[in-house]
Structures are given as structure tokens and as C-alpha cells.
XYZ file of C-alpha atoms in Angstrom:
673
model
C -6.536 175.366 173.738
C -9.344 176.356 172.730
C -11.543 176.632 175.280
C -14.772 176.400 173.362
C -14.682 178.825 170.422
C -17.531 181.758 172.095
C -18.580 183.739 168.642
C -19.366 187.353 169.186
C -21.882 188.670 166.859
C -21.218 192.209 164.822
C -19.011 193.670 167.560
C -16.482 191.186 168.634
C -14.630 187.535 166.122
C -6.919 186.643 169.964
C -5.825 196.863 178.933
C -3.801 200.680 183.724
C -1.967 199.553 186.145
C -3.124 197.557 188.974
C -6.756 198.917 189.303
C -10.528 198.160 190.815
C -12.455 196.635 188.078
C -14.190 198.741 186.240
C -16.809 201.115 187.031
C -19.599 201.371 184.408
C -20.026 204.214 183.112
C -24.229 204.067 183.636
C -23.982 203.542 187.231
C -21.427 207.242 187.361
C -22.994 210.557 188.569
C -26.691 210.707 187.030
C -25.605 214.516 185.747
C -22.686 213.604 184.305
C -22.684 212.686 180.305
C -20.511 209.561 179.426
C -19.238 210.794 176.557
C -17.540 214.274 175.116
C -19.037 214.187 171.846
C -21.374 217.303 171.134
C -24.955 216.289 170.737
C -24.944 212.469 172.212
C -28.174 211.767 174.462
C -29.238 208.466 175.982
C -31.405 206.138 173.490
C -35.569 206.432 175.184
C -35.936 203.082 176.713
C -32.987 202.362 176.300
C -30.655 204.647 178.557
C -27.306 202.739 178.853
C -27.116 203.261 174.956
C -26.106 206.751 174.055
C -26.161 207.858 170.383
C -25.391 210.704 168.147
C -26.937 211.246 164.498
C -28.430 208.155 164.977
C -32.285 207.939 163.073
C -34.849 205.668 164.799
C -34.940 202.135 163.413
C -37.609 201.986 160.901
C -40.262 199.405 162.400
C -39.817 197.163 158.830
C -36.279 196.879 159.249
C -36.170 195.740 162.825
C -39.473 193.195 161.581
C -37.547 191.604 159.412
C -34.673 191.265 161.565
C -36.226 190.108 164.606
C -35.800 186.123 163.557
C -32.084 186.817 163.147
C -31.711 188.563 166.282
C -33.142 185.488 168.098
C -30.303 183.541 167.176
C -28.368 181.518 170.159
C -25.725 179.206 169.975
C -24.544 176.201 172.697
C -20.665 176.079 173.534
C -19.539 173.262 175.496
C -17.439 174.347 178.782
C -16.754 170.881 180.803
C -18.357 167.370 180.893
C -18.787 165.441 183.900
C -17.141 163.024 185.556
C -19.571 159.910 184.144
C -20.660 162.356 180.837
C -23.800 161.810 181.652
C -23.981 166.191 182.237
C -22.517 168.646 180.064
C -21.750 171.909 181.384
C -22.712 174.750 178.011
C -23.100 177.707 177.765
C -26.224 179.568 175.593
C -28.374 182.373 176.363
C -31.778 182.237 177.006
C -32.203 186.046 178.214
C -30.197 188.674 177.589
C -26.527 187.927 178.402
C -24.937 183.876 177.967
C -25.687 181.680 181.188
C -24.432 178.374 182.268
C -26.526 175.375 181.340
C -26.167 171.894 182.197
C -27.781 168.938 179.422
C -28.167 165.638 181.029
C -29.320 163.600 177.379
C -28.882 164.251 174.192
C -31.441 166.868 173.202
C -32.400 167.233 176.557
C -33.377 170.410 178.178
C -31.232 172.638 178.794
C -31.108 173.373 182.514
C -30.069 177.170 183.856
C -28.388 177.283 186.700
C -26.766 180.930 186.503
C -29.271 184.063 186.453
C -26.575 186.935 186.153
C -27.356 190.106 184.459
C -23.461 189.694 183.460
C -22.199 187.266 181.098
C -21.370 183.945 181.924
C -18.961 181.952 179.056
C -15.755 180.182 181.006
C -16.407 177.295 183.601
C -15.472 173.876 185.007
C -17.362 171.212 186.880
C -15.705 170.098 189.978
C -13.845 166.548 189.540
C -15.904 163.794 192.023
C -18.867 166.278 192.635
C -20.751 168.069 189.125
C -22.640 169.864 191.962
C -19.734 172.047 192.752
C -19.047 174.448 189.393
C -16.312 177.316 189.422
C -16.599 179.794 186.964
C -15.230 183.142 185.725
C -17.198 186.448 185.208
C -16.291 190.144 185.020
C -18.870 193.397 184.971
C -19.917 195.657 182.208
C -17.944 194.047 180.363
C -14.473 195.324 181.867
C -13.207 191.954 181.823
C -11.750 192.270 185.194
C -12.748 189.061 185.658
C -13.419 187.002 188.943
C -13.316 183.577 189.861
C -17.103 182.453 191.420
C -17.687 178.671 193.142
C -21.315 177.517 192.529
C -22.711 175.112 195.108
C -25.933 173.955 192.945
C -26.924 172.638 195.835
C -28.143 175.633 197.127
C -27.803 177.813 193.914
C -25.817 180.454 195.953
C -22.515 181.468 194.208
C -18.962 181.977 195.836
C -16.390 185.218 195.013
C -13.231 183.762 195.527
C -10.689 185.705 194.920
C -10.101 189.497 195.515
C -13.158 191.347 193.375
C -10.786 193.948 191.390
C -7.837 192.279 189.766
C -8.385 190.783 186.417
C -8.015 186.783 187.029
C -8.443 184.011 183.980
C -7.110 180.481 182.525
C -9.526 178.672 185.099
C -8.066 175.392 186.344
C -9.097 172.298 187.809
C -6.701 169.378 188.667
C -8.421 166.322 187.133
C -8.094 164.345 191.324
C -10.394 167.418 192.715
C -8.159 168.731 194.818
C -6.688 172.068 192.920
C -8.157 174.962 191.462
C -5.539 177.340 189.926
C -6.180 180.373 187.426
C -3.718 183.751 186.616
C -4.312 187.134 187.986
C -3.021 190.442 187.884
C -3.406 190.730 191.804
C 0.175 191.295 192.671
C 1.175 194.966 190.758
C -1.817 194.962 188.281
C 0.742 194.647 185.751
C 2.146 191.277 185.843
C -0.016 188.430 185.676
C 0.742 185.743 188.202
C -0.218 182.062 188.682
C -2.410 181.502 191.665
C -2.994 177.811 193.056
C -5.805 176.982 195.928
C -6.667 174.056 197.517
C -10.059 173.661 196.353
C -11.108 172.470 200.183
C -10.767 175.975 200.777
C -10.636 177.882 198.246
C -10.002 181.381 198.990
C -6.928 180.809 200.034
C -4.824 180.911 197.339
C -1.112 181.627 196.817
C 0.959 182.751 194.306
C 2.757 180.191 192.321
C 4.498 182.183 190.346
C 5.709 186.101 191.115
C 7.324 187.413 187.912
C 7.200 190.303 185.597
C 5.356 189.160 182.593
C 2.280 187.167 181.848
C 1.883 183.739 183.406
C -1.027 181.192 183.142
C -1.795 177.337 184.109
C -2.215 175.194 181.172
C -3.161 172.012 182.783
C -1.882 169.470 186.313
C -0.566 166.438 186.235
C -2.409 163.428 186.858
C -1.961 162.529 190.427
C -1.994 166.216 191.098
C 1.392 166.935 191.956
C 2.818 169.542 188.561
C 1.301 172.178 186.812
C 1.868 173.110 183.208
C 2.709 176.633 183.219
C 3.189 179.143 180.138
C 4.289 182.888 179.857
C 2.990 184.647 176.920
C 4.795 187.133 175.498
C 3.361 187.198 171.779
C 1.691 185.109 169.524
C 4.693 183.326 167.931
C 6.487 183.971 171.742
C 5.908 181.632 174.767
C 7.835 179.169 176.808
C 6.424 176.413 178.684
C 7.086 175.285 182.365
C 6.787 172.781 184.440
C 6.265 173.781 187.694
C 6.177 172.289 191.572
C 2.367 172.353 193.078
C 3.677 172.048 196.565
C 7.157 174.005 196.530
C 6.506 176.556 193.371
C 10.048 174.839 191.637
C 10.327 175.454 188.385
C 12.001 174.268 185.094
C 11.610 175.751 181.739
C 10.686 172.734 179.464
C 11.371 174.743 176.116
C 14.213 175.684 174.636
C 15.655 179.718 176.147
C 16.727 179.793 172.474
C 14.675 181.016 169.974
C 10.805 181.284 170.275
C 7.855 179.888 169.383
C 4.437 179.666 170.325
C 2.900 177.565 172.956
C -0.612 176.353 171.042
C -1.370 173.612 173.784
C -0.200 170.985 176.310
C -1.374 168.238 178.127
C 0.206 165.888 180.432
C 1.289 162.294 179.159
C -1.062 159.388 181.716
C 2.326 158.867 184.460
C 3.403 162.384 183.967
C 7.246 161.197 183.134
C 5.344 163.375 179.088
C 4.247 166.670 178.173
C 2.197 166.325 174.619
C 3.050 169.923 173.331
C 1.156 171.972 170.085
C 4.156 174.657 169.398
C 5.436 175.939 165.819
C 8.430 176.351 166.761
C 10.219 174.127 164.315
C 7.115 173.941 162.039
C 5.598 176.695 159.953
C 2.353 175.516 160.639
C 1.816 173.975 164.769
C 2.178 170.946 165.271
C 1.940 168.068 168.071
C 5.515 166.991 169.754
C 5.885 164.741 173.233
C 8.509 165.713 175.236
C 9.813 163.969 178.131
C 9.847 166.151 181.223
C 12.962 164.648 182.362
C 15.486 165.657 179.722
C 13.645 168.273 178.212
C 14.179 170.542 176.628
C 16.781 169.436 173.992
C 19.243 170.305 171.650
C 17.461 168.327 169.238
C 13.954 168.975 167.878
C 11.617 166.230 168.976
C 9.651 164.230 166.579
C 6.099 165.653 165.081
C 3.755 163.530 166.387
C 1.396 165.006 163.186
C 3.637 166.061 160.451
C 1.274 164.549 157.904
C -1.241 166.995 158.153
C 0.144 170.162 156.320
C -2.044 172.435 159.018
C -1.928 173.716 162.270
C -3.351 171.748 165.496
C -5.813 173.758 167.432
C -6.858 172.186 170.508
C -6.104 168.624 171.865
C -7.546 166.200 175.099
C -5.933 162.915 176.197
C -8.577 160.413 177.294
C -8.371 159.231 181.051
C -6.628 155.649 180.538
C -4.081 158.168 178.120
C -4.341 155.547 175.109
C -6.248 158.069 172.939
C -5.371 162.073 172.166
C -7.657 163.794 170.331
C -6.637 166.158 168.135
C -7.963 169.207 166.316
C -6.494 170.620 163.271
C -8.125 173.714 161.278
C -7.593 172.834 157.764
C -8.088 176.544 155.822
C -10.493 177.520 158.392
C -12.036 174.323 158.674
C -12.079 171.798 161.739
C -10.692 168.474 161.366
C -10.192 165.457 164.066
C -8.318 163.355 164.190
C -7.549 160.477 167.099
C -3.698 159.209 167.822
C -3.131 155.983 169.634
C -0.161 157.157 171.813
C 0.842 153.432 171.974
C 1.518 153.687 168.288
C 1.274 157.324 167.011
C -1.263 156.202 164.181
C -3.410 158.890 163.688
C -6.703 158.430 162.222
C -9.063 161.018 161.348
C -12.607 161.236 162.844
C -15.006 161.871 160.017
C -18.200 161.554 161.343
C -18.399 164.938 162.558
C -20.502 167.387 159.778
C -18.189 169.800 158.409
C -18.110 172.829 159.726
C -15.653 174.903 162.907
C -15.431 173.814 166.092
C -13.153 172.764 169.739
C -13.446 172.605 173.175
C -12.722 169.111 173.154
C -13.318 167.200 176.465
C -12.734 163.414 177.630
C -15.191 163.069 180.537
C -12.752 162.440 183.301
C -13.780 158.811 183.842
C -14.577 157.557 180.374
C -12.800 157.449 177.364
C -14.495 156.395 174.713
C -16.337 159.227 174.686
C -15.808 162.650 173.357
C -17.422 166.160 173.642
C -16.678 169.922 171.849
C -18.596 172.255 170.019
C -19.160 172.156 166.277
C -21.458 174.603 164.283
C -20.927 175.806 160.802
C -21.705 178.697 158.066
C -25.298 178.264 158.123
C -25.260 176.234 161.569
C -24.827 178.117 164.913
C -22.756 176.181 167.252
C -23.724 173.307 169.234
C -22.611 170.256 171.152
C -22.122 167.156 169.814
C -20.732 163.827 171.265
C -18.961 161.174 169.886
C -18.824 157.719 170.866
C -15.608 156.448 169.926
C -16.339 152.542 169.999
C -18.971 152.741 167.428
C -17.652 156.310 165.846
C -21.007 157.423 165.725
C -21.642 161.397 166.659
C -24.661 162.417 168.705
C -26.143 166.072 168.996
C -26.956 167.107 171.964
C -27.384 170.885 171.370
C -29.773 172.263 168.335
C -29.624 176.138 168.508
C -32.155 177.658 166.367
C -32.506 181.127 164.607
C -35.626 182.213 165.582
C -37.321 179.702 163.275
C -35.419 180.361 160.472
C -34.747 177.834 158.222
C -30.478 177.099 158.262
C -30.773 175.435 154.996
C -31.720 178.895 153.089
C -28.455 180.365 154.527
C -25.540 181.164 151.499
C -22.748 178.943 151.717
C -18.935 180.993 151.765
C -16.656 180.466 148.964
C -13.004 179.497 149.997
C -11.207 182.312 147.171
C -7.628 183.904 146.679
C -6.356 186.714 145.269
C -2.950 188.195 145.075
C -1.754 191.108 146.989
C 1.070 192.951 146.468
C 4.733 190.785 147.517
C 3.426 187.551 146.190
C 0.987 187.277 149.125
C -2.068 185.311 148.191
C -4.907 186.467 150.585
C -7.637 183.687 151.681
C -11.137 184.554 152.228
C -14.725 183.735 152.211
C -17.114 184.815 150.106
C -20.804 185.087 150.992
C -23.078 185.946 147.414
C -26.614 186.188 147.571
C -28.692 183.222 146.012
C -31.038 185.109 143.854
C -29.180 187.782 142.531
C -31.139 188.231 139.330
C -28.502 188.541 137.137
C -27.120 191.634 138.437
C -24.010 193.043 140.472
C -24.454 193.574 144.191
C -23.153 195.717 146.701
C -20.476 194.414 148.770
C -19.921 194.237 152.654
C -16.167 193.327 153.261
C -15.876 192.582 156.907
C -12.548 192.708 158.389
C -11.510 190.254 161.533
C -9.887 191.669 165.058
C -6.505 190.049 166.102
C -4.997 190.970 164.316
C -3.736 187.614 164.617
C -7.279 186.077 164.597
C -8.787 184.558 161.999
C -12.476 184.590 159.910
C -13.280 181.114 159.853
C -17.116 179.624 157.536
C -18.911 180.055 161.700
C -22.711 181.112 161.880
C -22.683 184.863 161.764
C -26.385 186.358 161.681
C -24.572 189.598 160.474
C -23.566 188.170 157.481
C -26.754 185.833 156.888
C -29.415 189.018 157.401
C -27.141 190.850 154.690
C -26.384 188.460 152.136
C -30.192 187.175 152.292
C -32.259 189.861 152.676
C -30.374 192.942 152.132
C -29.211 191.588 149.001
C -25.710 192.163 149.518
C -22.791 190.181 149.200
C -19.912 189.590 152.171
C -16.357 189.482 151.537
C -14.026 188.285 154.520
C -10.884 188.508 154.078
C -7.738 186.806 156.161
C -5.166 189.274 155.367
C -1.612 189.056 156.022
C -1.054 189.021 159.820
C -3.842 186.807 160.200
C -3.335 182.654 162.440
C -4.001 180.211 160.387
C -1.526 179.991 157.239
C 1.384 179.015 159.021
C 3.718 181.871 161.102
C 5.083 182.960 158.587
C 1.883 184.551 157.132
C 1.401 185.758 160.560
C 4.235 187.547 161.036
C 3.947 189.541 157.399
C 2.129 192.368 159.395
C 4.207 192.591 162.897
C 5.703 196.014 163.561
C 6.122 198.515 161.344
C 5.846 195.952 158.177
C 1.898 196.540 158.938
C 2.259 199.290 156.326
C 2.883 196.766 153.966
C -0.003 195.409 154.793
C -2.327 197.857 154.344
C -1.877 196.445 151.001
C -4.051 194.557 150.451
C -6.996 196.230 151.544
C -6.240 197.406 147.894
C -5.913 193.921 146.914
C -9.248 193.131 148.290
C -10.690 196.147 146.476
C -8.887 194.466 142.860
C -10.822 191.153 143.631
C -13.978 193.365 143.937
C -13.548 194.366 141.051
C -12.827 191.477 139.369
C -15.671 189.455 140.009
C -18.997 190.354 137.023
C -21.492 189.247 140.183
C -19.297 192.134 142.406
C -20.171 195.762 142.119
C -16.894 197.503 142.647
C -19.309 200.893 142.888
C -21.325 200.190 146.304
C -18.525 198.786 148.768
C -19.347 199.006 152.318
C -16.796 197.958 155.095
C -17.067 197.037 158.621
C -15.242 194.932 161.995
C -14.399 194.779 165.716
C -10.946 195.870 167.205
C -7.967 195.349 164.848
C -11.136 194.742 162.095
C -12.539 198.323 163.244
C -8.552 199.318 162.504
C -8.439 197.963 159.156
C -12.156 199.673 158.509
C -10.679 203.198 159.642
C -7.651 202.849 157.300
C -9.617 201.012 154.261
C -11.716 204.312 154.806
C -8.760 206.367 154.872
C -6.144 205.139 152.359
C -8.595 204.390 149.774
C -11.020 206.840 150.195
C -12.598 207.362 147.066
C -13.525 202.995 146.293
C -15.456 202.962 150.248
C -18.923 204.100 150.257
C -19.557 203.387 153.873
C -17.731 202.349 156.982
C -19.103 200.664 160.534
C -15.872 201.017 163.376
C -16.717 198.388 166.345
C -14.654 199.009 169.095
C -11.355 200.048 166.706
C -8.027 201.966 167.405
C -8.390 205.066 165.816
C -4.291 205.582 166.370
C -1.801 203.540 166.916
C 0.767 205.304 169.160
C -2.450 206.321 171.458
C -3.896 202.832 171.704
C -0.820 201.074 172.860
C 0.018 204.429 175.537
C -3.834 203.763 176.694
C -4.783 200.478 176.885
C -4.734 198.677 180.244
C -1.133 198.645 181.983
C -1.007 194.622 181.982
C -1.494 193.799 177.690
C 0.685 196.822 176.810
C 3.818 194.861 176.160
C 1.811 192.206 174.809
C 0.687 194.561 172.205
C 3.649 196.721 171.711
C 5.297 192.825 170.548
C 2.236 192.768 167.682
C 2.779 196.428 166.524
C 5.648 198.098 167.815
C 7.005 200.331 170.992
C 5.515 203.379 170.142
C 8.257 204.784 172.485
C 11.183 204.609 169.773
C 10.926 207.282 167.623
C 11.295 205.852 163.784
C 9.215 202.845 165.350
C 6.024 205.620 166.241
C 6.836 208.128 162.887
C 5.400 204.819 161.143
C 2.818 204.153 163.147
C 1.745 207.589 163.264
C 1.367 207.482 159.196
C -0.602 204.837 159.027
C -3.286 205.553 161.583
C -6.559 206.296 160.355
C -6.657 209.667 162.575
C -3.948 211.172 161.158
C -5.417 211.464 157.305
C -9.057 211.336 158.357
C -9.246 214.575 156.090
C -8.954 211.787 153.018
C -12.370 210.152 154.493
C -14.961 210.410 152.331
C -17.555 207.469 152.849
C -20.286 207.657 155.958
C -18.660 206.822 158.879
C -20.870 204.533 161.731
C -18.520 204.547 164.770
C -19.833 202.104 168.073
C -17.993 201.381 171.652
C -18.443 200.085 174.923
C -17.629 202.749 177.590
C -16.030 199.805 179.660
C -13.518 198.537 176.971
C -10.209 197.960 178.498
C -8.275 196.802 175.348
C -9.468 199.705 173.069
C -10.798 202.460 175.169
C -12.903 204.675 174.442
C -11.085 207.431 173.198
C -10.138 206.090 170.120
C -13.760 206.004 169.205
C -14.088 209.628 169.971
C -10.881 211.219 168.355
C -12.438 209.650 165.121
C -15.980 210.869 165.655
C -15.127 214.048 166.300
C -12.149 214.439 164.087
C -14.076 213.414 160.696
C -17.139 215.427 161.701
C -14.848 218.458 160.963
C -15.274 217.783 157.974
C -18.908 215.588 157.305
C -20.527 216.160 160.157
C -23.186 213.547 159.664
C -20.521 210.718 161.948
C -23.033 208.350 163.663
C -22.081 207.283 167.099
C -22.742 205.188 169.486
C -21.866 204.049 173.080
C -22.879 201.920 174.911
C -22.278 202.029 178.713
C -22.423 199.080 180.600
C -20.219 197.033 177.475
C -16.504 196.443 176.828
C -14.797 194.925 173.512
C -17.814 194.674 171.947
C -21.904 193.760 172.674
C -22.806 190.818 174.990
C -25.686 191.612 176.562
C -28.600 191.034 173.963
C -30.953 194.460 173.875
C -26.997 195.826 173.114
C -26.017 194.094 170.662
C -29.461 193.967 168.654
C -30.042 197.909 168.565
C -25.759 197.769 166.637
C -27.164 194.805 164.859
C -29.962 196.756 163.251
C -28.573 200.208 162.867
C -25.409 199.103 161.141
C -28.220 197.254 158.477
C -29.698 200.413 158.587
C -26.576 201.732 157.593
C -25.427 200.019 155.180
C -29.196 199.460 153.355
C -28.765 204.117 152.905
C -25.142 204.058 151.845
C -25.344 201.202 149.897
C -27.961 202.170 147.649
C -29.880 198.432 148.709
C -33.553 198.437 147.809
C -36.121 199.632 150.011
C -37.754 197.957 153.045
C -40.856 197.549 151.537
C -44.371 198.114 153.695
C -45.579 195.328 155.724
C -49.466 194.858 155.455
């Protein structure tokens, strides 16, 4: 299930052995340089950011961007039992923190005040003054579990302070806390449970090789659904007895399929499961826990909707199941009557992208969720299910700018090789004056991710202020278009997927409003790999590239990513230890083709990135500089896989805009009087 759709801006839109939490590079010896790149130095006034070859940001550009940089979002984390308090994450200072809202459009009362961001949290059932949350340090993603007592304002660390933790769950009866953690050996992820009366006394419910995580407790707290994750298309679901640890697999051992959501029925005898095991798309099924697994597939409850289910939530009375669908990138929500199995669309919500569906634990007439659009940041809404009336609880602003003036994308599709049709979002400036405009191609991460029509101040500034178009492709391998499409780039098939870059360029050339001679590219994580691949394998067709925490060599990435995720990534990219696989990986790695790169290059990296290590950035910077010395490089010593602190993110965005404006030939910034 989707925990709330928390967007990361510009640098992140799904890691080595028993280790303590990553130590921020800034905390290392004062004399030690955090980088091997020659000429790198700390940014004046911002010592956590080190730069090489990056010019100062012009004041005029800074002034143009200020309002865009003040945009923020609000994402739902939980609802109190009675639905009168919503727990949200939003930013007022430098990072996302927890806030409580007690009425529609009411004040956002901040309840955490940490320097590090907090994006995942849940109320204690029966006591909304107690909140459990996850928090890491310096972007290292070694999340710890904390308990906040709102009466005192104090937080207590519940976990070991060094292992990685995720998938925080609390039983609806309030007795049990569950989460996943790597404490046993730093590589495998086990499920832990603890009584909420003594939350530091956790015990392992699983001790197995692989990645296991809790999904949901039964209503009486006696059973727990546990997922084993191998890959996006290969998971198992288990029923585990909380007291004894006895477990039984609910999904078939034969074949494979995803587990994209799972929740118990009211009586605990059934499980609503979202999986693509029996269809190209993820559909909703009802399993009988007493007889599962069975040889015959269970009947689909969402067969009438030809898109994937992305989220679900069961009402406390067990009579309504809220189901979210991803329909060509947009979110639609329907209600399933669990007695008649009739599905009715909830059409009163604004068009956009949402998730994080929640029923208050004692209210079956109210559904809460997060929802935003391409022109409006994510906000928190509720729907009265009796009157079908939606209510907006937050209104996240964009520095006072008129969001109605922003650009709405057009959904397009264009042909690639092997009969593939690539879906994409195209943002074109409103007033082009009849002239062809430069284009920035923006690739999502993942690679099993999907670019959806969500608000991005990066995209809107480029389109509205720089006068450039933005094309956001969902190349083969992207999620949202069925498992067959998602699997088209697995392992050595990734070589064929790179042809979608050429198809993207051909599409640009076919459009009369787009200038195919002035094309830039950007992306984060796997999108950073696609960015580097674009300029390495299509060198004469790109002018500029911004690579954010991107992979430059598939083999070295797999060898150096953290141990707890290495096998998960091998399932996607192929096993670099197999010679014939490694040969393909080396052939399609940008690092092996640096001599071909002609585009201007700007690389941005977090020093504490557990997924794509800093070495991936530095080896491409140094290799390209041997031929083209003017490569820009930015390193944030207190960030990880993307930039979550506002000053760092602001600088990354401003320099990105300065870079594209310089190299794509946009009009110069006018002097302000």
C-alpha cells in the first residue's frame, strides 16, 4: 500500500553489511576533504555543500526562483480514531516535520522540530497523544523508530540506533508495534514486534534470509500479514501468529507475482490482496486464510477496471473497501461494497494523483487521503461517504504564485523499437510566440517508477519562466502500464530499453513547437543513469545533462550499494557476477563510453547515499573531465539519495536552472530595476 506519496523535488520520484548509521561527511575530521574531485571546495555560507566548477548563482535568477522555492506539500500520515485530528508531514522551515491539523483549513500544529526530515508516522490507537515515527540521519536511510509523547514533547528512541528500519505498523487494538529491521546481520531484513506498553522490548518474528516486512495486523492483533520481497514482480505473503511466530504462506509457491497491498477482512478469516500474479495489471482479490493457497486463482474484484490498484483501506465496520487505481498516471478512487462486491467510483475528488488512503479507526463514514495535481502541490482531503462531499484540510502554497497560470501536461505516446509505445507527459510553455522552444527530457528513478502528473516546481519553473518545454517519458521498464511493460528492461534486456531514448528524440523532432537542436536531459537515481546513457549513447543530440545521484557503471553500483539491497537490485539489473551478464552491463554503462560524451555535464550527489554511492558520481566526473574539464560537480555532505533539506535543494535547483539556461540558449535573465 502507498504510505502517502511524498514527492521529492528535482533529485528524488521505487545499500554494505552490518553497519551503523552512516556518519555525515561533514561530521568527519575538519581537515578531511569529503571528495576526491580536484578543485572541490565548500560553498561560502553553506559549508555542507561542496562544489567544483559551479559558478555563482546570479541574483536575478535567485529572485526569479524565490517564490517557486517556497512551495511545499502536505501528505497524510494517519488519522486519529475519531477522525478529528489528521497527522501530516509538511515543511515550514528546512525539512518535513510532523504536524497535526484539527479542522479543515485549520492551523498546522508542528509536533516535531528535528533537523532531519520525518516523513512516516502513525498515531497510537486509543491515544492520539502518542506518535511513532521513523527518522534517519544525514540521508543515510538507516531509519530508527521513535516514540513521541505529545504531552511532554519528548521523543524516545526505540531501536538500536544503527540498523535500518522501515514499514512501521501498529495494531488497531493498540497492543502491538511492528516494523522491519536489519539488526540481525545487516543484510537480511526481519520483522520485529513489540508490545506498545514496552516498545523497546521488541522480538524478531522472522529470522530468515531475504527481505521481510509487516503489512497489517488482524483486528484482534493476533495475526500479522508479512511480505517477502524479492523484486517488483516477485513477492510472497505470509500469515504469521504474533504470539508463536508460526507462519503459513498465503500465496502460491509456484510462479511469481507482486504483493502491492494486503489487508485483513473484518473477521480476520480473509485477506484482500492486490497482486499482478493473475493478470498483467495489479488487481484486487479476496483470499480465504483457511484454504489459501489454492491452485485455482481467486476471482478478481476489480476486473472491470483495466488499470492497476495502487492502494486500499478497509472501513472499521468492514463494509467498505476504498480502492485507488492508477489510470494512465491519474488516481481514481472507488468504494467496494464488501457484501455485494459492487464497485462504485468516488467521482467527487479533483483530478490528480493521490494515495495514502485512511479510515479513522472508529469512523466508517469518512475517508482521508493525500491528493495533488500537476499545477497544485499535494494536500490532505477527506470525503464524507454519506453525502459524497469532499473537504480540503490543507492548502499548500507556491510562494503566493497563481497555480492556475501553471502548465498542465498533455499525455502523449510515441513509437519505439519492438512495437513499444512510450507514454509520456509533455509540458509546453503557454506562450511560445510561434517559435520552437528548447526541451528538457526528465527521466524518473526506479527503474520500476513512474512519472505521474504531480506538481513539480522544477518543471513549472522551466516551462513558465525559462520558456522551455519539459518531456517526461515512462520508458519501458516503468510501472503503471502492466507487468509485461515493467519487465521489458529486466537484466540484459536493458540494452533494448535504451532505444527508447532515441525514440524520445525522434518524437521531439516530430513536434513543430519543439527545437530538436536544443535538448537537455535530467534525472535522479536510475533517471541519473538514463541521463548519462542519453549523452553517452546519443552524443550528438543532447546539449546539456544534469545527473542527480545517478548510476555511472552498473557493475560497480551493484558491488558497492548497501548489502541489504544488493540482491534486490540484482533481480532488476542482472547479476554482475555472471560473466555474460557483466559484459552487457559494461557495454551499456556510461562510464565505458565517456569518450563519446559531448554534452555539458552537471553532476549532483549526496555523500551519505546508501543506494547509489558517491563513487558513482565521482568516477564519471573525473573521467569526463579528462576530455572536457568544465564539468560541474556538487556534493552535499549531509544528504543521501536526493536532497531533503531546503537550503541544499534550493541550491541544487538554482544551479540546475542556471546550467540549462546557459547551455540550451534560453533568453538571458533580464536585469531588474
